[in-house]
């Protein structure tokens, strides 16, 4: 009987140990944001921890710039073009607000450099050799207290209240490469048949993966055609010679729903455009209609005209509508 109890106790102990080992080894890493502080010795190591991709190549030699005297501000990488524009803009704006030195991980900057010219925020390549003290880092502007502290913003960071304080400056910061500007302008001229009096309204229709996200996050269905047609009517009643340029991740759905309108042009109807070209097209329009998603938001911000947006409660777009006077929903 005693031996049986010992066996039961031993078996229970082994099972408990296995459970603890499983949790620590297999589950905890799923929630880890950064590697252990002890493994981050210089900013080159720190930069790698900020990137969700692993294609950053280490250099054998670095041009040794002066190391930061005070704290820095940076961000983690997350999402695609629209998200990474917010991450970059948030670092840019927080640095302006705090006086900290801004640095962008190369995994973000490499992507943005393919789209924009002369971005001003440097990468960690300039200070890769400098020692990093992770104990000085906080994760938000609200937690920042003094100039020797550094800030690392989370991935998918959206800071409209700070960024849009300098909205015209950030528009200049995101200046498209000349080839994208020329291509987008040529498309608009072709669509307008060289009518210089045309008013272009960029329409962003986000569907595919966002449909399930809307239901999961907000328990709501995607915008239906009544929203887009209502917004189109608003601009048609206000202006003459209006042409709607539709950009979407689901052009087939847009062709089915909007191709009967004579003043509608759907990009990627015949050939799939790159996201960078579609964004350049949206930014070249006079006004905007957007539903949701950071891609359409940036298209409207860079266009700089009047914007009608789909009202999603507690969505960041609503906050933009409160900040920018020419952004509004349909009554």
CSV table of N, CA and C in Angstrom, one decimal, residues 169-233:
chain,number,residue,atom,x,y,z
A,169,UNK,N,3.3,68.7,-42.5
A,169,UNK,CA,4.7,68.2,-42.5
A,169,UNK,C,4.8,66.7,-42.8
A,170,UNK,N,3.9,65.9,-42.3
A,170,UNK,CA,4.0,64.5,-42.5
A,170,UNK,C,3.6,64.1,-43.9
A,171,UNK,N,2.7,65.0,-44.5
A,171,UNK,CA,2.4,64.8,-46.0
A,171,UNK,C,3.6,65.0,-46.8
A,172,UNK,N,4.4,66.0,-46.4
A,172,UNK,CA,5.7,66.3,-47.1
A,172,UNK,C,6.7,65.1,-46.9
A,173,UNK,N,6.7,64.6,-45.7
A,173,UNK,CA,7.6,63.5,-45.3
A,173,UNK,C,7.3,62.3,-46.2
A,174,UNK,N,6.1,62.0,-46.5
A,174,UNK,CA,5.7,60.9,-47.3
A,174,UNK,C,5.5,61.3,-48.8
A,175,UNK,N,6.6,61.8,-49.4
A,175,UNK,CA,6.6,62.2,-50.8
A,175,UNK,C,7.0,61.0,-51.6
A,176,UNK,N,6.1,60.7,-52.6
A,176,UNK,CA,6.2,59.5,-53.4
A,176,UNK,C,7.4,59.6,-54.3
A,177,UNK,N,8.0,58.5,-54.7
A,177,UNK,CA,9.0,58.4,-55.7
A,177,UNK,C,8.4,58.9,-57.0
A,178,UNK,N,9.3,59.5,-57.8
A,178,UNK,CA,8.9,60.2,-59.0
A,178,UNK,C,8.2,59.3,-60.0
A,179,UNK,N,8.6,58.0,-60.1
A,179,UNK,CA,8.0,57.1,-61.0
A,179,UNK,C,6.6,56.7,-60.6
A,180,UNK,N,6.3,56.7,-59.3
A,180,UNK,CA,4.9,56.4,-58.8
A,180,UNK,C,4.0,57.7,-59.1
A,181,UNK,N,4.6,58.8,-58.9
A,181,UNK,CA,3.8,60.1,-59.2
A,181,UNK,C,3.5,60.1,-60.7
A,182,UNK,N,4.4,59.9,-61.5
A,182,UNK,CA,4.2,59.9,-63.0
A,182,UNK,C,3.2,58.9,-63.4
A,183,UNK,N,3.3,57.7,-62.9
A,183,UNK,CA,2.3,56.6,-63.3
A,183,UNK,C,0.9,56.9,-62.8
A,184,UNK,N,0.8,57.4,-61.6
A,184,UNK,CA,-0.6,57.8,-61.1
A,184,UNK,C,-1.2,58.9,-61.8
A,185,UNK,N,-0.4,59.9,-62.2
A,185,UNK,CA,-0.9,61.1,-62.9
A,185,UNK,C,-1.3,60.7,-64.3
A,186,UNK,N,-0.5,59.8,-64.9
A,186,UNK,CA,-0.9,59.3,-66.3
A,186,UNK,C,-2.2,58.5,-66.3
A,187,UNK,N,-2.4,57.7,-65.2
A,187,UNK,CA,-3.6,57.0,-65.1
A,187,UNK,C,-4.8,58.0,-65.0
A,188,UNK,N,-4.7,59.0,-64.2
A,188,UNK,CA,-5.8,59.9,-64.0
A,188,UNK,C,-6.1,60.7,-65.3
A,189,UNK,N,-5.0,61.1,-66.0
A,189,UNK,CA,-5.2,61.8,-67.2
A,189,UNK,C,-5.9,60.9,-68.3
A,190,UNK,N,-5.5,59.7,-68.3
A,190,UNK,CA,-6.2,58.7,-69.2
A,190,UNK,C,-7.6,58.5,-68.9
A,191,UNK,N,-7.9,58.4,-67.6
A,191,UNK,CA,-9.3,58.2,-67.2
A,191,UNK,C,-10.2,59.4,-67.5
A,192,UNK,N,-9.6,60.6,-67.3
A,192,UNK,CA,-10.3,61.9,-67.5
A,192,UNK,C,-10.3,62.3,-69.0
A,193,UNK,N,-9.6,61.6,-69.8
A,193,UNK,CA,-9.5,61.9,-71.2
A,193,UNK,C,-9.0,63.3,-71.4
A,194,UNK,N,-8.0,63.7,-70.5
A,194,UNK,CA,-7.3,65.0,-70.6
A,194,UNK,C,-8.2,66.1,-70.3
A,195,UNK,N,-9.4,65.9,-69.6
A,195,UNK,CA,-10.3,66.9,-69.2
A,195,UNK,C,-9.7,67.5,-67.9
A,196,UNK,N,-9.1,68.7,-67.9
A,196,UNK,CA,-8.5,69.4,-66.8
A,196,UNK,C,-9.5,69.8,-65.7
A,197,UNK,N,-10.8,69.8,-66.0
A,197,UNK,CA,-11.8,70.2,-65.1
A,197,UNK,C,-12.3,69.1,-64.2
A,198,UNK,N,-11.8,67.9,-64.4
A,198,UNK,CA,-12.3,66.7,-63.7
A,198,UNK,C,-12.0,66.8,-62.2
A,199,UNK,N,-12.9,66.4,-61.4
A,199,UNK,CA,-12.7,66.2,-59.9
A,199,UNK,C,-12.6,64.8,-59.6
A,200,UNK,N,-11.4,64.4,-59.1
A,200,UNK,CA,-11.2,62.9,-58.8
A,200,UNK,C,-11.5,62.7,-57.3
A,201,UNK,N,-12.3,61.6,-57.1
A,201,UNK,CA,-12.6,61.2,-55.7
A,201,UNK,C,-12.0,59.7,-55.6
A,202,UNK,N,-11.0,59.6,-54.8
A,202,UNK,CA,-10.5,58.2,-54.5
A,202,UNK,C,-11.4,57.4,-53.6
A,203,UNK,N,-11.7,56.2,-53.9
A,203,UNK,CA,-12.6,55.3,-53.1
A,203,UNK,C,-11.8,54.1,-52.7
A,204,UNK,N,-11.6,53.9,-51.4
A,204,UNK,CA,-10.9,52.7,-51.0
A,204,UNK,C,-11.9,51.7,-50.5
A,205,UNK,N,-12.0,50.5,-51.0
A,205,UNK,CA,-12.9,49.4,-50.6
A,205,UNK,C,-12.0,48.3,-50.1
A,206,UNK,N,-12.1,48.1,-48.8
A,206,UNK,CA,-11.3,47.1,-48.1
A,206,UNK,C,-12.2,45.9,-47.8
A,207,UNK,N,-11.8,44.7,-48.2
A,207,UNK,CA,-12.7,43.5,-48.0
A,207,UNK,C,-11.8,42.4,-47.5
A,208,UNK,N,-11.7,41.3,-48.3
A,208,UNK,CA,-10.9,40.1,-48.0
A,208,UNK,C,-10.8,39.8,-46.5
A,209,UNK,N,-9.6,39.9,-45.9
A,209,UNK,CA,-9.4,39.5,-44.5
A,209,UNK,C,-10.1,40.4,-43.5
A,210,UNK,N,-10.4,41.7,-44.0
A,210,UNK,CA,-11.0,42.6,-43.0
A,210,UNK,C,-12.5,42.3,-42.7
A,211,UNK,N,-13.1,41.5,-43.5
A,211,UNK,CA,-14.5,41.1,-43.3
A,211,UNK,C,-14.6,40.3,-42.0
A,212,UNK,N,-13.8,39.3,-41.9
A,212,UNK,CA,-13.8,38.5,-40.6
A,212,UNK,C,-13.3,39.3,-39.4
A,213,UNK,N,-12.3,40.2,-39.7
A,213,UNK,CA,-11.8,41.0,-38.6
A,213,UNK,C,-12.9,41.9,-38.0
A,214,UNK,N,-13.7,42.5,-38.9
A,214,UNK,CA,-14.8,43.4,-38.4
A,214,UNK,C,-15.8,42.6,-37.6
A,215,UNK,N,-16.1,41.4,-38.0
A,215,UNK,CA,-17.0,40.6,-37.2
A,215,UNK,C,-16.4,40.2,-35.9
A,216,UNK,N,-15.2,39.8,-35.9
A,216,UNK,CA,-14.5,39.4,-34.7
A,216,UNK,C,-14.3,40.5,-33.7
A,217,UNK,N,-13.9,41.7,-34.2
A,217,UNK,CA,-13.5,42.8,-33.3
A,217,UNK,C,-14.7,43.6,-32.9
A,218,UNK,N,-15.7,43.9,-33.9
A,218,UNK,CA,-16.8,44.8,-33.7
A,218,UNK,C,-18.1,44.2,-33.8
A,219,UNK,N,-18.2,42.9,-34.1
A,219,UNK,CA,-19.5,42.2,-34.4
A,219,UNK,C,-20.3,43.0,-35.4
A,220,UNK,N,-19.7,43.4,-36.5
A,220,UNK,CA,-20.4,44.1,-37.5
A,220,UNK,C,-20.0,43.6,-38.9
A,221,UNK,N,-21.0,43.8,-39.9
A,221,UNK,CA,-20.7,43.4,-41.2
A,221,UNK,C,-20.0,44.5,-42.0
A,222,UNK,N,-19.3,44.2,-43.1
A,222,UNK,CA,-18.6,45.2,-43.8
A,222,UNK,C,-19.6,46.2,-44.5
A,223,UNK,N,-19.0,47.4,-44.9
A,223,UNK,CA,-19.9,48.4,-45.5
A,223,UNK,C,-20.5,47.8,-46.8
A,224,UNK,N,-21.8,48.1,-47.0
A,224,UNK,CA,-22.5,47.6,-48.2
A,224,UNK,C,-22.5,48.7,-49.3
A,225,UNK,N,-23.0,48.4,-50.4
A,225,UNK,CA,-23.0,49.4,-51.5
A,225,UNK,C,-23.7,50.7,-51.2
A,226,UNK,N,-24.7,50.7,-50.3
A,226,UNK,CA,-25.4,51.9,-50.0
A,226,UNK,C,-24.5,53.0,-49.4
A,227,UNK,N,-23.5,52.6,-48.6
A,227,UNK,CA,-22.5,53.5,-48.1
A,227,UNK,C,-21.7,54.2,-49.2
A,228,UNK,N,-21.2,53.4,-50.1
A,228,UNK,CA,-20.4,53.9,-51.2
A,228,UNK,C,-21.2,54.8,-52.2
A,229,UNK,N,-22.4,54.3,-52.5
A,229,UNK,CA,-23.3,55.1,-53.4
A,229,UNK,C,-23.7,56.4,-52.8
A,230,UNK,N,-24.0,56.3,-51.4
A,230,UNK,CA,-24.4,57.5,-50.7
A,230,UNK,C,-23.3,58.6,-50.7
A,231,UNK,N,-22.1,58.1,-50.5
A,231,UNK,CA,-20.9,59.0,-50.5
A,231,UNK,C,-20.6,59.5,-51.9
A,232,UNK,N,-20.8,58.7,-52.9
A,232,UNK,CA,-20.7,59.2,-54.3
A,232,UNK,C,-21.7,60.2,-54.6
A,233,UNK,N,-22.9,60.0,-54.2
A,233,UNK,CA,-24.0,61.0,-54.5
A,233,UNK,C,-23.6,62.4,-53.8
